[in-house]
Amino acid sequence: MWLKQHKIGGVQVTSLTDGHFRLDGGAMFGTVPKVLWNKLTPADDLNRIALRINPLLIQLQGKNILIETGMFEGDAKFQGMFDLQRDSTVFEGLKAVGLDRTDIDLVVNTHLHFDHAGRNVLEGKPAFPNARYLVQKQELQDAHHRHERNRASYYTEQYVEPIEAAGLFDVLDGAAEILPGLSVVQIPGHNLGQQAVVLESEGEMLVYTADLLPTFIHAPYPYIMGYDLYPVTTLETRKKFFPEWFERGAVLAPPHDPEHAFGKLTENPKGGFLAKTLE
């Protein structure tokens, strides 16, 4: 079972998983040629690369905070398209650390795409019934006003509307402090309403990067996904935050790295940054 833990100051964080899947490698690396990225993450015969779904559990001040909920279940066609394999689930991971779904106090949806918020709902009801779900106002609006470029990323009726109907969303509008030492910041580019989660404790920092940094391979500035609706904005957002995270020595937790849960940015001799993993 994928269950990887790290301490940030005095705070325990646990990387969970909701299984692994595949997406088109060309789409995952945008304008970067396959001859470059295929050396780092080889594609299968359908040009797909291996990825994971890695929610993060933060246990802070007596609260259990879950960042991301996992992958939408979908039907057999959906699972085949993405080669979805549930070698473990977010629910099994919680049980492994002694928690149940009802023990989660806060859920942070970095954004509402099916591979991040797809487990908001289980069997038609909120999967974490005692939690408040935090989402950006812009992202909630976009999930309800889909267009040709983002429609395939949202299954709003299945895992967004039931949370709204239960009155469990807390809608944020920009950067916000969730608890002392835990905050969210806006990181637009992949879409406009995406947010990262920042944990600070005893002088140490962790950032759950959402799709600003989907895997550690994506650390160089040009390695921007074709899935990003606003790729130049992604580049600007990276240039704003990556130097800060590097200077702070922040531990980064990307949502889709298939092998590593935690890492840090390092300087790229060619400019910008690379990443080193911590396990």
GROMACS .gro file of C-alpha atoms in nm, residues 2-272:
model
  271
    2TRP     CA    1   0.116   0.353  -0.086
    3LEU     CA    2   0.134   0.525   0.254
    4LYS     CA    3   0.418   0.773   0.291
    5GLN     CA    4   0.467   1.001   0.589
    6HIS     CA    5   0.671   1.312   0.657
    7LYS     CA    6   0.696   1.561   0.942
    8ILE     CA    7   0.684   1.933   0.883
    9GLY     CA    8   0.796   2.088   1.210
   10GLY     CA    9   0.565   1.928   1.463
   11VAL     CA   10   0.295   1.831   1.212
   12GLN     CA   11   0.246   1.483   1.069
   13VAL     CA   12   0.149   1.463   0.701
   14THR     CA   13   0.059   1.142   0.520
   15SER     CA   14   0.048   1.087   0.145
   16LEU     CA   15  -0.239   0.855   0.055
   17THR     CA   16  -0.338   0.717  -0.282
   18ASP     CA   17  -0.658   0.645  -0.469
   19GLY     CA   18  -0.489   0.426  -0.726
   20HIS     CA   19  -0.294   0.484  -1.045
   21PHE     CA   20  -0.397   0.577  -1.397
   22ARG     CA   21  -0.260   0.692  -1.731
   23LEU     CA   22  -0.293   1.006  -1.941
   24ASP     CA   23  -0.160   1.096  -2.283
   25GLY     CA   24   0.209   1.184  -2.253
   26GLY     CA   25   0.195   1.456  -2.516
   27ALA     CA   26  -0.090   1.627  -2.334
   28MET     CA   27   0.097   1.596  -2.004
   29PHE     CA   28   0.402   1.779  -2.141
   30GLY     CA   29   0.253   2.027  -2.385
   31THR     CA   30   0.517   2.175  -2.619
   32VAL     CA   31   0.803   1.962  -2.480
   33PRO     CA   32   0.900   1.706  -2.749
   34LYS     CA   33   0.842   1.339  -2.680
   35VAL     CA   34   1.210   1.267  -2.741
   36LEU     CA   35   1.278   1.453  -2.416
   37TRP     CA   36   0.998   1.349  -2.184
   38ASN     CA   37   0.984   0.987  -2.297
   39LYS     CA   38   1.333   0.933  -2.152
   40LEU     CA   39   1.202   1.035  -1.811
   41THR     CA   40   0.863   0.862  -1.815
   42PRO     CA   41   0.822   0.612  -2.100
   43ALA     CA   42   0.485   0.600  -2.273
   44ASP     CA   43   0.287   0.284  -2.335
   45ASP     CA   44   0.170   0.176  -2.680
   46LEU     CA   45  -0.120   0.422  -2.656
   47ASN     CA   46   0.121   0.708  -2.576
   48ARG     CA   47   0.002   0.722  -2.213
   49ILE     CA   48   0.228   0.775  -1.913
   50ALA     CA   49   0.189   0.635  -1.560
   51LEU     CA   50   0.046   0.865  -1.293
   52ARG     CA   51  -0.100   0.834  -0.945
   53ILE     CA   52  -0.377   1.002  -0.750
   54ASN     CA   53  -0.216   1.116  -0.424
   55PRO     CA   54  -0.438   1.294  -0.169
   56LEU     CA   55  -0.265   1.429   0.141
   57LEU     CA   56  -0.374   1.399   0.503
   58ILE     CA   57  -0.263   1.674   0.742
   59GLN     CA   58  -0.323   1.627   1.114
   60LEU     CA   59  -0.307   1.969   1.274
   61GLN     CA   60  -0.440   2.111   1.600
   62GLY     CA   61  -0.667   1.814   1.658
   63LYS     CA   62  -0.813   1.837   1.307
   64ASN     CA   63  -0.792   1.586   1.025
   65ILE     CA   64  -0.758   1.775   0.696
   66LEU     CA   65  -0.778   1.588   0.366
   67ILE     CA   66  -0.639   1.761   0.057
   68GLU     CA   67  -0.808   1.613  -0.250
   69THR     CA   68  -1.045   1.321  -0.226
   70GLY     CA   69  -0.942   1.101  -0.517
   71MET     CA   70  -1.047   0.976  -0.859
   72PHE     CA   71  -1.402   0.964  -0.989
   73GLU     CA   72  -1.520   0.603  -1.013
   74GLY     CA   73  -1.667   0.620  -1.361
   75ASP     CA   74  -1.797   0.327  -1.563
   76ALA     CA   75  -1.603   0.050  -1.735
   77LYS     CA   76  -1.541   0.268  -2.042
   78PHE     CA   77  -1.406   0.550  -1.824
   79GLN     CA   78  -1.179   0.314  -1.631
   80GLY     CA   79  -1.047   0.161  -1.951
   81MET     CA   80  -0.978   0.496  -2.112
   82PHE     CA   81  -0.759   0.602  -1.822
   83ASP     CA   82  -0.632   0.253  -1.730
   84LEU     CA   83  -0.753   0.319  -1.377
   85GLN     CA   84  -0.618   0.062  -1.131
   86ARG     CA   85  -0.725   0.076  -0.765
   87ASP     CA   86  -0.433  -0.093  -0.593
   88SER     CA   87  -0.548   0.106  -0.290
   89THR     CA   88  -0.809   0.369  -0.214
   90VAL     CA   89  -0.812   0.687  -0.012
   91PHE     CA   90  -1.055   0.518   0.226
   92GLU     CA   91  -0.820   0.224   0.283
   93GLY     CA   92  -0.535   0.466   0.346
   94LEU     CA   93  -0.734   0.647   0.612
   95LYS     CA   94  -0.811   0.317   0.783
   96ALA     CA   95  -0.441   0.232   0.782
   97VAL     CA   96  -0.372   0.539   0.999
   98GLY     CA   97  -0.668   0.468   1.227
   99LEU     CA   98  -0.924   0.702   1.073
  100ASP     CA   99  -1.267   0.663   0.919
  101ARG     CA  100  -1.442   0.883   0.664
  102THR     CA  101  -1.639   1.040   0.947
  103ASP     CA  102  -1.317   1.153   1.118
  104ILE     CA  103  -1.228   1.404   0.846
  105ASP     CA  104  -1.294   1.762   0.961
  106LEU     CA  105  -1.193   1.954   0.649
  107VAL     CA  106  -1.160   1.865   0.282
  108VAL     CA  107  -0.966   2.101   0.056
  109ASN     CA  108  -1.053   2.072  -0.313
  110THR     CA  109  -0.760   2.231  -0.496
  111HIS     CA  110  -0.991   2.223  -0.797
  112LEU     CA  111  -1.288   2.015  -0.908
  113HIS     CA  112  -1.150   1.799  -1.188
  114PHE     CA  113  -1.249   1.432  -1.179
  115ASP     CA  114  -0.902   1.310  -1.080
  116HIS     CA  115  -0.885   1.543  -0.778
  117ALA     CA  116  -1.236   1.580  -0.637
  118GLY     CA  117  -1.395   1.265  -0.774
  119ARG     CA  118  -1.431   1.103  -0.431
  120ASN     CA  119  -1.614   1.399  -0.277
  121VAL     CA  120  -1.920   1.180  -0.301
  122LEU     CA  121  -1.967   0.810  -0.233
  123GLU     CA  122  -2.282   0.630  -0.345
  124GLY     CA  123  -2.459   0.961  -0.405
  125LYS     CA  124  -2.383   1.110  -0.062
  126PRO     CA  125  -2.097   1.319   0.079
  127ALA     CA  126  -1.808   1.078   0.134
  128PHE     CA  127  -1.689   1.280   0.434
  129PRO     CA  128  -2.018   1.379   0.599
  130ASN     CA  129  -1.867   1.561   0.898
  131ALA     CA  130  -1.629   1.773   0.692
  132ARG     CA  131  -1.653   2.118   0.544
  133TYR     CA  132  -1.536   2.121   0.181
  134LEU     CA  133  -1.321   2.421   0.082
  135VAL     CA  134  -1.316   2.539  -0.279
  136GLN     CA  135  -1.247   2.862  -0.464
  137LYS     CA  136  -1.547   3.065  -0.584
  138GLN     CA  137  -1.403   3.083  -0.935
  139GLU     CA  138  -1.362   2.706  -0.954
  140LEU     CA  139  -1.716   2.638  -0.841
  141GLN     CA  140  -1.844   2.878  -1.105
  142ASP     CA  141  -1.636   2.711  -1.374
  143ALA     CA  142  -1.762   2.366  -1.275
  144HIS     CA  143  -2.115   2.492  -1.341
  145HIS     CA  144  -2.032   2.676  -1.665
  146ARG     CA  145  -1.840   2.421  -1.867
  147HIS     CA  146  -1.726   2.477  -2.223
  148GLU     CA  147  -1.562   2.279  -2.500
  149ARG     CA  148  -1.211   2.307  -2.351
  150ASN     CA  149  -1.291   2.198  -1.995
  151ARG     CA  150  -1.611   1.997  -2.020
  152ALA     CA  151  -1.437   1.660  -2.006
  153SER     CA  152  -1.267   1.749  -1.677
  154TYR     CA  153  -1.583   1.793  -1.469
  155TYR     CA  154  -1.855   1.552  -1.361
  156THR     CA  155  -2.034   1.826  -1.171
  157GLU     CA  156  -2.363   1.646  -1.120
  158GLN     CA  157  -2.195   1.344  -0.961
  159TYR     CA  158  -1.952   1.490  -0.707
  160VAL     CA  159  -2.011   1.868  -0.684
  161GLU     CA  160  -2.386   1.918  -0.669
  162PRO     CA  161  -2.441   1.666  -0.385
  163ILE     CA  162  -2.194   1.863  -0.170
  164GLU     CA  163  -2.378   2.184  -0.252
  165ALA     CA  164  -2.713   2.022  -0.174
  166ALA     CA  165  -2.582   1.913   0.165
  167GLY     CA  166  -2.458   2.267   0.235
  168LEU     CA  167  -2.103   2.148   0.299
  169PHE     CA  168  -1.904   2.382   0.074
  170ASP     CA  169  -1.715   2.675   0.225
  171VAL     CA  170  -1.648   2.897  -0.075
  172LEU     CA  171  -1.323   3.096  -0.069
  173ASP     CA  172  -1.239   3.398  -0.281
  174GLY     CA  173  -0.862   3.418  -0.297
  175ALA     CA  174  -0.587   3.340  -0.050
  176ALA     CA  175  -0.712   3.243   0.295
  177GLU     CA  176  -0.593   3.107   0.627
  178ILE     CA  177  -0.772   2.784   0.712
  179LEU     CA  178  -0.612   2.726   1.051
  180PRO     CA  179  -0.307   2.886   1.213
  181GLY     CA  180  -0.019   2.758   1.003
  182LEU     CA  181  -0.239   2.628   0.721
  183SER     CA  182  -0.346   2.840   0.426
  184VAL     CA  183  -0.439   2.833   0.059
  185VAL     CA  184  -0.303   3.048  -0.224
  186GLN     CA  185  -0.434   3.087  -0.576
  187ILE     CA  186  -0.222   2.927  -0.847
  188PRO     CA  187  -0.400   2.997  -1.178
  189GLY     CA  188  -0.298   2.854  -1.512
  190HIS     CA  189  -0.423   2.498  -1.522
  191ASN     CA  190  -0.754   2.675  -1.471
  192LEU     CA  191  -0.845   3.003  -1.304
  193GLY     CA  192  -0.975   2.867  -0.973
  194GLN     CA  193  -0.696   2.631  -0.872
  195GLN     CA  194  -0.544   2.666  -0.525
  196ALA     CA  195  -0.237   2.526  -0.351
  197VAL     CA  196  -0.225   2.437   0.019
  198VAL     CA  197   0.061   2.570   0.233
  199LEU     CA  198   0.153   2.426   0.572
  200GLU     CA  199   0.405   2.606   0.798
  201SER     CA  200   0.531   2.468   1.129
  202GLU     CA  201   0.842   2.549   1.334
  203GLY     CA  202   1.007   2.728   1.043
  204GLU     CA  203   0.941   2.450   0.792
  205MET     CA  204   0.705   2.462   0.495
  206LEU     CA  205   0.512   2.211   0.286
  207VAL     CA  206   0.318   2.293  -0.030
  208TYR     CA  207   0.060   2.068  -0.191
  209THR     CA  208   0.116   2.194  -0.543
  210ALA     CA  209  -0.199   2.077  -0.723
  211ASP     CA  210  -0.149   2.073  -1.100
  212LEU     CA  211   0.095   2.364  -1.103
  213LEU     CA  212   0.344   2.078  -1.047
  214PRO     CA  213   0.164   1.752  -1.127
  215THR     CA  214   0.480   1.538  -1.092
  216PHE     CA  215   0.842   1.607  -1.001
  217ILE     CA  216   0.938   1.557  -1.366
  218HIS     CA  217   0.742   1.875  -1.441
  219ALA     CA  218   0.972   2.102  -1.236
  220PRO     CA  219   1.147   2.278  -1.531
  221TYR     CA  220   0.959   2.591  -1.627
  222PRO     CA  221   0.870   2.481  -1.985
  223TYR     CA  222   0.726   2.145  -1.872
  224ILE     CA  223   0.368   2.272  -1.874
  225MET     CA  224   0.073   2.051  -1.952
  226GLY     CA  225  -0.129   2.078  -2.269
  227TYR     CA  226  -0.428   2.035  -2.038
  228ASP     CA  227  -0.363   2.380  -1.890
  229LEU     CA  228  -0.623   2.625  -2.015
  230TYR     CA  229  -0.389   2.922  -1.963
  231PRO     CA  230  -0.033   2.794  -2.013
  232VAL     CA  231   0.134   3.136  -2.013
  233THR     CA  232  -0.042   3.210  -1.684
  234THR     CA  233   0.094   2.877  -1.554
  235LEU     CA  234   0.444   2.993  -1.648
  236GLU     CA  235   0.392   3.327  -1.471
  237THR     CA  236   0.256   3.152  -1.162
  238ARG     CA  237   0.554   2.916  -1.156
  239LYS     CA  238   0.796   3.208  -1.182
  240LYS     CA  239   0.617   3.374  -0.892
  241PHE     CA  240   0.611   3.079  -0.652
  242PHE     CA  241   0.894   2.840  -0.745
  243PRO     CA  242   1.174   3.081  -0.638
  244GLU     CA  243   0.998   3.139  -0.305
  245TRP     CA  244   0.951   2.767  -0.244
  246PHE     CA  245   1.314   2.703  -0.335
  247GLU     CA  246   1.444   2.974  -0.101
  248ARG     CA  247   1.228   2.845   0.182
  249GLY     CA  248   1.341   2.487   0.124
  250ALA     CA  249   0.975   2.392   0.102
  251VAL     CA  250   0.879   2.026   0.086
  252LEU     CA  251   0.654   1.980  -0.216
  253ALA     CA  252   0.378   1.721  -0.250
  254PRO     CA  253   0.255   1.689  -0.611
  255PRO     CA  254  -0.079   1.523  -0.681
  256HIS     CA  255   0.022   1.279  -0.955
  257ASP     CA  256   0.382   1.165  -0.916
  258PRO     CA  257   0.369   0.787  -0.967
  259GLU     CA  258   0.667   0.702  -0.746
  260HIS     CA  259   0.745   0.980  -0.499
  261ALA     CA  260   0.531   1.166  -0.246
  262PHE     CA  261   0.768   1.439  -0.125
  263GLY     CA  262   1.054   1.639  -0.273
  264LYS     CA  263   1.218   1.979  -0.309
  265LEU     CA  264   1.318   2.211  -0.587
  266THR     CA  265   1.685   2.234  -0.686
  267GLU     CA  266   1.855   2.482  -0.914
  268ASN     CA  267   1.870   2.391  -1.282
  269PRO     CA  268   2.211   2.479  -1.431
  270LYS     CA  269   2.024   2.586  -1.745
  271GLY     CA  270   1.799   2.819  -1.548
  272GLY     CA  271   1.487   2.764  -1.342
   0.00000   0.00000   0.00000
